[in-house]
Amino acid sequence: MRGRMKEIKGIIPPIITPMNEDESINEHELANQVDRLIEAGVHGIFAFGTNGEGYILNEDEKEIVLSVVIKTVAKRVPVYAGTGCISTKDTIQMSQMAEKMGADILSIITPSFAATSQEELYLHYKRVAETVSLPIVLYNIPARTGNALAPATVEKLSGIDNIVGVKDSSGNFDNMLQYIERTRNKDFAVLSGNDSLILWNLLAGGVGGISGCANVFPQNMVAIYEEFVKGNMDEAKKAQDAIRSFRDTFRYGNPNTIVKAAVELSGYPVGKCRSPFSFISNEGIIAIKKVLEECKKAGIR
């Protein structure tokens, strides 16, 4: 199982879920987005993550999305499936469904809404891991879930054979650094979920990032990793710095709402995020358009 950790690296977009006007899944455009991202050089495709609106898709819709993604990817890159639910029972059910369908790696967000202790989190992940054979990447995003995976808990979970990595979206670099430090000798993958920290994750010993911005600028985000691997630090820094102006537009709404709007404004019919998470002010739309135009002129894609 640890040998499969080599697949977990680079830039993995949590692919957006294109929707029609009636908020049904636009399967044709989803397949188009998969091809677009793979052609840009991404190192994996992550179905129904936060940017894929996994929080608002029902089980049947997740099955549709995963089916389209797996079929379209056609084993060109690993497919990640976000199978975390609030309960351990539902997480097991979703994880087993994803494994049966042919996903390569599971990304499991912490339970949300109700506060959980670190021991409860440990037992939750342990029980899930015992029911599947796929590699599991833990997912820490306390601002959204209300529950944080402590570095000591991640270290303890890293001792379970098929728990092979963690995505940290806390935005706290020291927290991510502690994940790296505590698992450095365990063949364990630490990924940044904050796009601004991808290069710094790599410099500290991490393996890359699950990048929402890769839906908008896939070639640029891939360049952060590829230039770093080649030892071209100036180019890696240039690619890392290039997304600052776009990330500054996140003040106009939910980040995944901004990302999806940016893809739509770039000419792809991906639709809006599912209501009620779909509003961006006119000021925000103007700001996004301005940044996209500036990035286009600068060759940032």
Coordinates of C-alpha atoms in Angstrom, one line a residue:
M1 CA 0.0 0.0 0.0
R2 CA 2.8 2.4 0.9
G3 CA 4.3 1.7 -2.6
R4 CA 1.2 3.4 -4.1
M5 CA 2.0 6.6 -2.3
K6 CA 4.2 7.5 -5.3
E7 CA 1.0 8.2 -7.2
I8 CA 0.2 11.0 -4.7
K9 CA 2.1 14.0 -5.9
G10 CA 2.0 17.1 -8.0
I11 CA -1.1 19.2 -8.8
I12 CA -4.4 17.6 -8.4
P13 CA -7.5 19.7 -9.3
P14 CA -10.6 19.2 -7.2
I15 CA -12.5 19.4 -10.5
I16 CA -15.6 21.6 -10.6
T17 CA -19.0 19.9 -11.2
P18 CA -20.5 21.5 -14.3
M19 CA -24.3 22.1 -14.0
N20 CA -27.1 22.9 -16.3
E21 CA -29.5 25.7 -15.6
D22 CA -31.8 23.4 -13.6
E23 CA -28.8 22.4 -11.5
S24 CA -28.5 18.9 -12.9
I25 CA -25.1 17.5 -13.7
N26 CA -23.7 18.5 -17.1
E27 CA -22.0 15.3 -17.9
H28 CA -20.7 16.3 -21.3
E29 CA -19.0 19.4 -20.0
L30 CA -17.6 17.4 -17.0
A31 CA -15.9 15.1 -19.4
N32 CA -14.6 18.1 -21.4
Q33 CA -13.1 19.6 -18.2
V34 CA -11.4 16.3 -17.4
D35 CA -9.7 16.3 -20.8
R36 CA -8.8 19.9 -20.5
L37 CA -7.1 19.5 -17.2
I38 CA -5.2 16.3 -18.2
E39 CA -4.0 18.0 -21.4
A40 CA -2.6 20.8 -19.2
G41 CA -0.5 18.2 -17.4
V42 CA -2.2 17.8 -14.0
H43 CA -1.1 14.8 -11.9
G44 CA -4.6 13.6 -10.8
I45 CA -8.3 14.4 -10.9
F46 CA -10.2 14.8 -7.7
A47 CA -14.0 14.2 -8.0
F48 CA -16.5 16.0 -5.8
G49 CA -14.1 17.8 -3.5
T50 CA -14.9 21.2 -2.1
N51 CA -14.6 22.9 -5.4
G52 CA -16.6 20.1 -6.9
E53 CA -19.5 21.0 -4.5
G54 CA -19.3 17.6 -2.9
Y55 CA -21.0 19.1 0.1
I56 CA -24.2 19.6 -1.8
L57 CA -24.4 16.6 -4.2
N58 CA -26.5 13.6 -3.2
E59 CA -25.2 10.1 -3.4
D60 CA -26.7 9.4 -6.8
E61 CA -25.1 12.5 -8.2
K62 CA -21.7 11.6 -6.8
E63 CA -22.0 8.2 -8.5
I64 CA -22.7 10.0 -11.8
V65 CA -19.8 12.4 -11.4
L66 CA -17.4 9.6 -10.4
S67 CA -18.5 7.4 -13.3
V68 CA -17.9 10.2 -15.8
V69 CA -14.6 11.1 -14.3
I70 CA -13.3 7.5 -14.2
K71 CA -14.4 6.8 -17.8
T72 CA -13.0 10.0 -19.2
V73 CA -9.7 9.8 -17.3
A74 CA -9.2 6.3 -18.6
K75 CA -6.3 5.6 -16.3
R76 CA -4.2 8.5 -17.6
V77 CA -3.9 9.9 -14.1
P78 CA -5.1 8.7 -10.6
V79 CA -8.7 9.5 -9.7
Y80 CA -9.4 10.8 -6.2
A81 CA -12.9 10.5 -4.8
G82 CA -14.0 12.7 -1.9
T83 CA -16.0 10.2 0.2
G84 CA -16.1 11.9 3.7
C85 CA -19.5 12.3 5.3
I86 CA -20.6 13.4 8.7
S87 CA -21.1 9.8 10.0
T88 CA -18.7 7.0 10.0
K89 CA -21.4 4.7 8.6
D90 CA -22.1 7.0 5.6
T91 CA -18.4 7.5 5.0
I92 CA -17.8 3.8 4.9
Q93 CA -20.7 3.4 2.4
M94 CA -19.4 6.2 0.1
S95 CA -15.9 4.9 0.3
Q96 CA -16.9 1.3 -0.6
M97 CA -19.0 2.7 -3.5
A98 CA -16.0 4.6 -4.8
E99 CA -13.7 1.6 -4.5
K100 CA -16.2 -0.6 -6.3
M101 CA -16.5 2.0 -9.1
G102 CA -12.8 2.1 -9.7
A103 CA -11.4 5.2 -7.9
D104 CA -7.7 5.0 -7.2
I105 CA -7.4 7.1 -4.0
L106 CA -10.0 8.3 -1.4
S107 CA -9.9 11.8 0.1
I108 CA -11.8 11.8 3.4
I109 CA -12.8 15.1 5.0
T110 CA -13.3 15.2 8.8
P111 CA -16.8 14.9 10.1
S112 CA -18.5 18.3 10.4
F113 CA -21.1 20.3 12.4
A114 CA -20.9 18.4 15.7
A115 CA -17.6 18.9 17.6
T116 CA -15.4 15.8 17.7
S117 CA -12.5 14.9 20.0
Q118 CA -9.2 13.8 18.5
E119 CA -9.9 10.3 19.8
E120 CA -13.2 10.2 17.9
L121 CA -11.5 11.4 14.8
Y122 CA -8.8 8.7 15.1
L123 CA -11.4 6.0 15.6
H124 CA -13.5 7.3 12.7
Y125 CA -10.7 7.1 10.2
K126 CA -9.4 3.8 11.6
R127 CA -12.9 2.2 11.1
V128 CA -13.2 3.5 7.6
A129 CA -9.7 2.4 6.7
E130 CA -10.5 -1.1 7.9
T131 CA -13.4 -1.4 5.4
V132 CA -11.6 -0.5 2.2
S133 CA -8.3 -1.4 0.5
L134 CA -7.7 1.9 -1.3
P135 CA -5.1 4.5 -0.1
I136 CA -6.7 7.2 2.0
V137 CA -5.7 10.9 2.1
L138 CA -7.0 12.7 5.2
Y139 CA -8.6 16.1 4.6
N140 CA -8.3 18.9 7.2
I141 CA -10.3 22.0 6.6
P142 CA -11.4 23.3 10.0
A143 CA -12.9 26.6 8.8
R144 CA -15.5 24.6 6.9
T145 CA -16.0 21.6 9.2
G146 CA -15.4 23.0 12.6
N147 CA -13.1 20.1 13.4
A148 CA -9.3 20.2 13.1
L149 CA -7.0 17.2 12.7
A150 CA -4.2 17.8 15.2
P151 CA -0.7 17.0 14.0
A152 CA -0.4 14.3 16.7
T153 CA -3.6 12.7 15.4
V154 CA -2.2 12.7 11.9
E155 CA 1.0 11.1 13.1
K156 CA -1.0 8.4 14.8
L157 CA -3.2 7.8 11.8
S158 CA -0.1 7.6 9.6
G159 CA 0.7 4.3 11.3
I160 CA -2.4 2.7 9.6
D161 CA -1.3 0.9 6.4
N162 CA -3.7 2.4 3.9
I163 CA -3.8 6.0 5.4
V164 CA -1.0 7.4 3.3
G165 CA -1.4 11.1 3.2
V166 CA -3.2 14.3 4.3
K167 CA -4.4 17.4 2.6
D168 CA -4.2 20.5 4.8
S169 CA -6.5 23.4 4.0
S170 CA -6.2 25.1 7.3
G171 CA -4.1 27.9 5.8
N172 CA -1.8 27.6 8.8
F173 CA 1.6 26.8 7.4
D174 CA 2.9 25.8 10.8
N175 CA 0.2 23.2 11.0
M176 CA 1.1 21.8 7.6
L177 CA 4.8 21.9 8.6
Q178 CA 4.1 19.8 11.7
Y179 CA 2.2 17.2 9.6
I180 CA 5.4 17.0 7.5
E181 CA 7.8 16.9 10.4
R182 CA 5.8 14.2 12.3
T183 CA 5.5 11.9 9.3
R184 CA 8.8 12.6 7.5
N185 CA 10.1 9.1 8.1
K186 CA 6.9 7.3 7.3
D187 CA 6.6 7.5 3.5
F188 CA 3.5 9.8 4.0
A189 CA 2.3 12.4 1.6
V190 CA 1.4 15.9 2.8
L191 CA -0.5 18.1 0.2
S192 CA -1.4 21.7 0.5
G193 CA -5.0 22.6 0.1
N194 CA -4.2 26.3 0.1
D195 CA -3.0 27.3 -3.3
S196 CA -0.7 30.0 -2.0
L197 CA 1.3 27.5 0.0
I198 CA 2.0 24.9 -2.7
L199 CA 5.6 25.9 -3.4
W200 CA 6.3 26.3 0.3
N201 CA 4.8 22.8 0.9
L202 CA 7.3 21.4 -1.6
L203 CA 10.2 23.2 -0.1
A204 CA 9.3 21.8 3.3
G205 CA 9.1 18.2 2.1
G206 CA 5.5 18.0 1.0
V207 CA 4.5 16.5 -2.3
G208 CA 2.3 19.2 -4.0
G209 CA -1.3 20.5 -3.8
I210 CA -4.9 19.8 -4.3
S211 CA -5.5 23.1 -6.2
G212 CA -8.8 24.8 -6.8
C213 CA -7.1 27.4 -8.9
A214 CA -6.0 24.6 -11.3
N215 CA -9.5 24.6 -12.6
V216 CA -8.9 28.1 -13.9
F217 CA -5.1 28.1 -14.6
P218 CA -4.1 24.5 -14.9
Q219 CA -0.9 25.0 -16.9
N220 CA 0.4 27.6 -14.4
M221 CA -0.4 25.5 -11.3
V222 CA 1.3 22.5 -12.9
A223 CA 4.3 24.7 -13.5
I224 CA 4.8 25.3 -9.8
Y225 CA 5.4 21.6 -9.3
E226 CA 7.2 20.8 -12.5
E227 CA 9.6 23.7 -12.3
F228 CA 10.3 22.9 -8.6
V229 CA 11.1 19.3 -9.5
K230 CA 13.5 20.5 -12.3
G231 CA 15.2 22.8 -9.8
N232 CA 14.1 26.0 -11.6
M233 CA 13.1 27.9 -8.5
D234 CA 12.7 31.3 -10.2
E235 CA 10.2 29.8 -12.6
A236 CA 8.4 28.0 -9.8
K237 CA 8.2 31.2 -7.7
K238 CA 6.9 33.1 -10.8
A239 CA 4.1 30.5 -11.2
Q240 CA 3.3 30.6 -7.5
D241 CA 3.1 34.4 -7.4
A242 CA 1.0 34.5 -10.6
I243 CA -2.2 33.5 -8.8
R244 CA -2.1 36.2 -6.2
S245 CA -4.4 38.6 -8.1
F246 CA -6.9 35.9 -8.7
R247 CA -7.0 34.8 -5.1
D248 CA -7.6 38.4 -4.1
T249 CA -11.0 38.2 -5.8
F250 CA -12.0 35.6 -3.2
R251 CA -13.2 38.4 -1.1
Y252 CA -16.2 38.7 -3.4
G253 CA -17.7 35.3 -2.4
N254 CA -17.2 31.7 -1.5
P255 CA -13.8 30.7 -3.1
N256 CA -15.3 27.7 -4.9
T257 CA -18.1 30.0 -6.2
I258 CA -15.4 32.4 -7.5
V259 CA -13.4 29.6 -9.1
K260 CA -16.5 28.2 -10.9
A261 CA -17.5 31.6 -12.1
A262 CA -14.0 32.2 -13.4
V263 CA -14.1 29.0 -15.4
E264 CA -17.5 30.0 -16.9
L265 CA -16.1 33.5 -17.7
S266 CA -13.2 31.8 -19.4
G267 CA -15.6 30.4 -22.0
Y268 CA -16.6 27.0 -20.6
P269 CA -20.3 26.3 -20.0
V270 CA -19.9 25.0 -16.4
G271 CA -22.8 27.0 -15.0
K272 CA -23.1 28.4 -11.5
C273 CA -22.6 26.7 -8.1
R274 CA -25.8 25.2 -6.7
S275 CA -28.0 27.5 -4.8
P276 CA -27.7 29.2 -2.4
F277 CA -24.0 29.3 -2.9
S278 CA -24.1 31.1 -6.2
F279 CA -24.2 34.8 -5.7
I280 CA -21.4 37.2 -6.8
S281 CA -21.9 40.9 -6.9
N282 CA -21.5 42.9 -10.2
E283 CA -18.4 44.4 -8.6
G284 CA -17.0 40.9 -8.1
I285 CA -17.8 39.8 -11.6
I286 CA -16.0 42.9 -13.0
A287 CA -13.0 42.2 -10.8
I288 CA -12.8 38.5 -11.9
K289 CA -13.1 39.5 -15.6
K290 CA -10.3 42.1 -15.1
V291 CA -8.0 39.6 -13.5
L292 CA -8.7 36.9 -16.2
E293 CA -7.9 39.4 -18.9
E294 CA -4.7 40.5 -17.2
C295 CA -3.6 36.9 -16.8
K296 CA -4.5 36.1 -20.4
K297 CA -2.3 39.0 -21.6
A298 CA 0.5 37.8 -19.3
G299 CA 0.3 34.2 -20.8
I300 CA -1.0 32.7 -17.5
R301 CA -3.2 29.8 -18.3

